[in-house]
Amino acid sequence: MDERLKDLTDAQRDAVLHVEGPLLVLAGPGSGKTRVVTHRISHLVDVGVSPRNILALTFTNKAADEMRIRAEQLVGRSGLQVSTFHRFCARLLRGYAPQLGLESNYSIHDAADTDRAIKRVVKRLRVPTDICSLERIHKGISWAKNNLIEPDNFAATSKIAVADIVEKVYKAYQSYMRESNAVDFDDLLMHVALLLRDNPEIRADLDARYKFILVDEYQDTNLAQYAIVRALSVDYPNLSVTGDPDQAIYGWRGANLNNILDFETDYPDVKVVRLERNYRSTQRILSVASTLIAHNIRRKKKSLYSENEQGPPVRLVTYPTQLDEAMGIGERITELHRAGRPYRDFAVFFRVGALSRTLEVAMRHYGIPYQLVSGVEFYKRKEIKDILAYLQAIANPRNEEAMRRIINTPTRGIGGKSVERLADHAIGRGMSMRETLEHVDEIPAIKGKSAKSVVQFAETMRKLDGLADQPVEEILGHILTLTKFREQFDEELEEDQQRLANIEELLTAARQSDERAAEVEEVARESGTATGPWISPLESFLEEASLVNETDDWETEVDRVTLMTLHASKGLEFPVVFIMAVEEGLLPHERSKDDEKQLEEERRLLFVGITRAQEDLQLSIASYRDFRGRRRMAVPSTFLNELPREDLEMLYLGSTGSFGTSTLEGFGSRRQGMSGDASLTGGDFDAHYETTDYDHVDTDADEEVFEHTYDDDPDASFDPAMFDTPPPDDVADEEPIDEPTVEPEPELAAKPKKKSRSPKKNGLAGLTTAAELGGDEAKPKKKFKPDDYHQGMIVRHPDFGLGRIVAISGSGKRRTATVNFIEYPGERRYVLFASPLEPAGGVE
DNA sequence: CTGAGGGCTGTTTTT
DNA sequence: CAGCCCTCAG
């Protein structure tokens, strides 16, 4: 009909125009799947379907956000629901909590909470853990939940050796969770699936409410998710799923590939659309990917093709060490960047998060702005979890994990013994721990100082309880004051400064959440489209905190190199991709290599990584890699043997990135001997080692080592000028040594304002210490608008001094900047509108 | 009851 | 080489 359909292919249009009945879209990588889905949503609306009746479910928040944004561009903000499975379930459960023995203010335990809770139960049951590890028990319970097996049916279904132990713990754990009015991640799905199974009226209502359901990444759904989706598509079987069996990488989490393979049997009249044309990658990249994935046995054959350019060969690079690997990648990025590629064009993938360390060092060395996706998650840091536990205890007084966490944090003289006595008392009376606080006088075992502390703590909690409906930021303020939370930290300690800063960031996050909550409420009130029960800002914030991780803050707008795990890369695309450490034991991971099924999943993982690349792809290995503190010789992944030689260019790069003699012969001869470890020791390798003394290089970083190592290398092919302007981190370390506590020099203050010829090189070079910018103080105090700030800008914070804006997003009141302070490592985020930041005059 | 220190462990991917 | 747990001494 309209313009929008014009640039779709026949197959795509086929899917887009499909309205009623089940639809299966088998979409290869880069085949325009998201476009199809969003256009289809828009088409549904065009033909008269109310957006209220459309539900789009994704696997990750990232995917949900993207889909929501793109769908809203087409249909506007219209009550369309785009959500992850978990969030959708969480919302649903708020409304139907009573049916499941919960209250609507239930808590969501994250993975760490779950571990603790299981441990607690195991302890309470006196189950010995030497026979069966906690992890094993956790896995067993999780498996059961993903497969909708309730505690009472466990014994009959499980075949594992320790089934009786798991069963026992599972039962006790579920009652513990119920008493705590809490659920874990797996419960979110299971509870909803069971709710739909056991309550026909509710199921029918929801089926009618969500007449059109779209599920993304269907190959990654587990049985519970399958059951949910199925239950909602009985009376209105307008279920459309998209997925690619070759991109199934969540088997370890209970995903069942059969869900997609058997879709056609589940829904007889299904329309199947195959999207096999790839618009993303060059022919060669695609050829490498297809050849690799063809080695999987359990697989539906699929032919990917592309009419794109052939492109350059895929680089297969061997570096002497992991440091060379990281530096080599850094160097190549720098080269390509100089040739005109923005940093956002690059991504580096790795199998395990631990590999990012060295990479970060290299990025910093080259002054490359980067974004590490899925680092140490903010909400998992101790101080943050502690404060969140207060919020949880306020929102849900029965949350025992939260209670235990806060009862002596900050320490107030209620030790382990007392806590256990409180817990025993609670169990004996069938009350929650929170309630026992009010009855310490009845517990003879707790007396004296301890008893007094408990009474005081009870009083504190009572005060906080009254704030439950207030904005989160305000509640947080009270928590911090009442508990003297900040006083447990020592401002002199760098570590503690970081903690204090994290707390500030939490406050910022709370403020943002409050704003959003207010907005949502307003919209709901105006349009009358409230989709569920009213949720307090507190509950909304907590839900977010447990369901969202930092990965989701990944910003595409910013010009930075992306570093992430292969898993996190799914669904994304980048012009230039590096996949590092394609080595045995890592990819495939050693825990997967014995099992053929798992091995195939590892292969799919690499397939996913490869197919993210649009133009330029490099796979690399390091001959030696430091792992678990030890230096090991690395063996190239068997997967590398499965790639088509004609599309590869094999290179040996020595230290510092100078090009080794390389080549096909070199790698080929090695490949012949690849079955044994020794294969990597021969040939031209040894020569490279002599140039650099890597044994003394500490990957953990001090820059001095790097300078020495790299600067002295005559073969260095990078621009030595880099060292004139070290990256920001270096500045703080070095400058004070040259000129300790000098008086500010007036000209220096002005310097950074000049625009540098080469943006990349300058950075903070002109700036040194906060003192030197003192000249700015003379300026009249001027209010800056949030939109005046931009990336690369140098700003000043009253406490942290000077820093650089490394990321920025949003606009107006919501404009948020991520700042790297010179003297305080790590990034901090600010909502500019409300932050004490001000421009310090200087742009990178 | 607290804090420090030593020994132990276990180390994939994520909602 | 972490981070965690437990033990031990104040």
PDB file of C-alpha atoms in Angstrom, chain A residues 187-287:
ATOM      1  CA  ASP A 187       9.665 -18.003  39.414  1.00  0.00           C
ATOM      2  CA  LEU A 188       8.577 -15.004  37.409  1.00  0.00           C
ATOM      3  CA  LEU A 189       8.106 -17.217  34.396  1.00  0.00           C
ATOM      4  CA  MET A 190       6.913 -20.309  36.187  1.00  0.00           C
ATOM      5  CA  HIS A 191       4.335 -18.522  38.297  1.00  0.00           C
ATOM      6  CA  VAL A 192       2.804 -16.864  35.284  1.00  0.00           C
ATOM      7  CA  ALA A 193       2.820 -20.077  33.295  1.00  0.00           C
ATOM      8  CA  LEU A 194       1.069 -21.892  36.130  1.00  0.00           C
ATOM      9  CA  LEU A 195      -1.322 -19.030  36.662  1.00  0.00           C
ATOM     10  CA  LEU A 196      -2.439 -19.326  33.071  1.00  0.00           C
ATOM     11  CA  ARG A 197      -2.639 -23.068  33.267  1.00  0.00           C
ATOM     12  CA  ASP A 198      -4.693 -23.190  36.447  1.00  0.00           C
ATOM     13  CA  ASN A 199      -7.028 -20.270  35.939  1.00  0.00           C
ATOM     14  CA  PRO A 200      -9.005 -20.606  32.714  1.00  0.00           C
ATOM     15  CA  GLU A 201     -10.847 -17.326  33.154  1.00  0.00           C
ATOM     16  CA  ILE A 202      -7.699 -15.372  33.686  1.00  0.00           C
ATOM     17  CA  ARG A 203      -6.102 -17.079  30.753  1.00  0.00           C
ATOM     18  CA  ALA A 204      -9.040 -16.270  28.532  1.00  0.00           C
ATOM     19  CA  ASP A 205      -9.070 -12.655  29.646  1.00  0.00           C
ATOM     20  CA  LEU A 206      -5.433 -12.208  28.867  1.00  0.00           C
ATOM     21  CA  ASP A 207      -5.700 -14.106  25.627  1.00  0.00           C
ATOM     22  CA  ALA A 208      -8.372 -11.658  24.568  1.00  0.00           C
ATOM     23  CA  ARG A 209      -6.381  -8.732  25.817  1.00  0.00           C
ATOM     24  CA  TYR A 210      -3.285  -9.690  23.874  1.00  0.00           C
ATOM     25  CA  LYS A 211      -4.798 -10.701  20.595  1.00  0.00           C
ATOM     26  CA  PHE A 212      -1.621 -10.289  18.638  1.00  0.00           C
ATOM     27  CA  ILE A 213       1.567 -11.552  20.135  1.00  0.00           C
ATOM     28  CA  LEU A 214       5.010 -11.253  18.642  1.00  0.00           C
ATOM     29  CA  VAL A 215       7.956 -13.100  20.076  1.00  0.00           C
ATOM     30  CA  ASP A 216      11.500 -12.290  19.172  1.00  0.00           C
ATOM     31  CA  GLU A 217      14.436 -14.713  19.357  1.00  0.00           C
ATOM     32  CA  TYR A 218      12.027 -17.560  19.690  1.00  0.00           C
ATOM     33  CA  GLN A 219      14.844 -20.072  19.497  1.00  0.00           C
ATOM     34  CA  ASP A 220      15.904 -18.964  22.949  1.00  0.00           C
ATOM     35  CA  THR A 221      12.631 -19.592  24.732  1.00  0.00           C
ATOM     36  CA  ASN A 222      12.402 -22.254  27.387  1.00  0.00           C
ATOM     37  CA  LEU A 223       9.407 -24.368  28.233  1.00  0.00           C
ATOM     38  CA  ALA A 224       7.976 -21.862  30.676  1.00  0.00           C
ATOM     39  CA  GLN A 225       8.114 -19.087  28.113  1.00  0.00           C
ATOM     40  CA  TYR A 226       6.681 -21.380  25.524  1.00  0.00           C
ATOM     41  CA  ALA A 227       3.796 -22.248  27.817  1.00  0.00           C
ATOM     42  CA  ILE A 228       3.050 -18.607  28.501  1.00  0.00           C
ATOM     43  CA  VAL A 229       2.980 -17.683  24.867  1.00  0.00           C
ATOM     44  CA  ARG A 230       0.915 -20.694  23.977  1.00  0.00           C
ATOM     45  CA  ALA A 231      -1.611 -20.051  26.670  1.00  0.00           C
ATOM     46  CA  LEU A 232      -2.127 -16.543  25.370  1.00  0.00           C
ATOM     47  CA  SER A 233      -2.713 -17.695  21.805  1.00  0.00           C
ATOM     48  CA  VAL A 234      -5.552 -20.153  22.114  1.00  0.00           C
ATOM     49  CA  ASP A 235      -8.662 -18.146  21.297  1.00  0.00           C
ATOM     50  CA  TYR A 236      -6.673 -15.653  19.284  1.00  0.00           C
ATOM     51  CA  PRO A 237      -3.954 -17.726  17.679  1.00  0.00           C
ATOM     52  CA  ASN A 238      -2.296 -14.710  16.128  1.00  0.00           C
ATOM     53  CA  LEU A 239       1.085 -15.622  17.382  1.00  0.00           C
ATOM     54  CA  SER A 240       4.031 -14.649  15.330  1.00  0.00           C
ATOM     55  CA  VAL A 241       7.505 -15.700  16.238  1.00  0.00           C
ATOM     56  CA  THR A 242      10.811 -14.816  14.732  1.00  0.00           C
ATOM     57  CA  GLY A 243      14.037 -16.563  15.270  1.00  0.00           C
ATOM     58  CA  ASP A 244      16.977 -18.423  13.900  1.00  0.00           C
ATOM     59  CA  PRO A 245      17.892 -21.880  15.174  1.00  0.00           C
ATOM     60  CA  ASP A 246      21.491 -21.163  14.260  1.00  0.00           C
ATOM     61  CA  GLN A 247      21.566 -18.355  16.745  1.00  0.00           C
ATOM     62  CA  ALA A 248      20.365 -20.337  19.723  1.00  0.00           C
ATOM     63  CA  ILE A 249      22.908 -19.649  22.416  1.00  0.00           C
ATOM     64  CA  TYR A 250      20.976 -19.993  25.621  1.00  0.00           C
ATOM     65  CA  GLY A 251      20.646 -23.724  25.934  1.00  0.00           C
ATOM     66  CA  TRP A 252      22.479 -23.575  29.250  1.00  0.00           C
ATOM     67  CA  ARG A 253      19.651 -21.526  30.546  1.00  0.00           C
ATOM     68  CA  GLY A 254      17.010 -24.009  29.670  1.00  0.00           C
ATOM     69  CA  ALA A 255      16.154 -22.733  26.213  1.00  0.00           C
ATOM     70  CA  ASN A 256      14.632 -25.411  24.096  1.00  0.00           C
ATOM     71  CA  LEU A 257      15.433 -25.381  20.450  1.00  0.00           C
ATOM     72  CA  ASN A 258      12.430 -27.560  19.774  1.00  0.00           C
ATOM     73  CA  ASN A 259      10.150 -24.660  20.495  1.00  0.00           C
ATOM     74  CA  ILE A 260      11.081 -23.179  17.175  1.00  0.00           C
ATOM     75  CA  LEU A 261      11.764 -26.417  15.335  1.00  0.00           C
ATOM     76  CA  ASP A 262       8.316 -27.752  16.221  1.00  0.00           C
ATOM     77  CA  PHE A 263       6.408 -24.549  15.759  1.00  0.00           C
ATOM     78  CA  GLU A 264       4.882 -25.768  12.555  1.00  0.00           C
ATOM     79  CA  THR A 265       3.501 -28.823  14.304  1.00  0.00           C
ATOM     80  CA  ASP A 266       2.181 -26.821  17.230  1.00  0.00           C
ATOM     81  CA  TYR A 267       0.250 -24.505  14.994  1.00  0.00           C
ATOM     82  CA  PRO A 268      -1.011 -26.389  11.973  1.00  0.00           C
ATOM     83  CA  ASP A 269      -1.974 -23.465   9.793  1.00  0.00           C
ATOM     84  CA  VAL A 270       1.191 -21.610  10.326  1.00  0.00           C
ATOM     85  CA  LYS A 271       2.558 -19.398   7.663  1.00  0.00           C
ATOM     86  CA  VAL A 272       6.289 -19.766   7.320  1.00  0.00           C
ATOM     87  CA  VAL A 273       8.483 -17.060   5.904  1.00  0.00           C
ATOM     88  CA  ARG A 274      12.184 -17.485   5.381  1.00  0.00           C
ATOM     89  CA  LEU A 275      14.431 -14.520   5.265  1.00  0.00           C
ATOM     90  CA  GLU A 276      17.681 -15.752   3.866  1.00  0.00           C
ATOM     91  CA  ARG A 277      19.067 -12.792   2.117  1.00  0.00           C
ATOM     92  CA  ASN A 278      21.626 -11.031   4.194  1.00  0.00           C
ATOM     93  CA  TYR A 279      21.921  -7.285   3.904  1.00  0.00           C
ATOM     94  CA  ARG A 280      24.522  -6.826   6.525  1.00  0.00           C
ATOM     95  CA  SER A 281      27.781  -8.488   5.725  1.00  0.00           C
ATOM     96  CA  THR A 282      30.191  -8.842   2.864  1.00  0.00           C
ATOM     97  CA  GLN A 283      30.148 -12.050   0.876  1.00  0.00           C
ATOM     98  CA  ARG A 284      33.308 -13.225   2.507  1.00  0.00           C
ATOM     99  CA  ILE A 285      32.137 -12.698   6.037  1.00  0.00           C
ATOM    100  CA  LEU A 286      28.960 -14.489   5.203  1.00  0.00           C
ATOM    101  CA  SER A 287      30.838 -17.313   3.580  1.00  0.00           C
TER     102      SER A 287
END
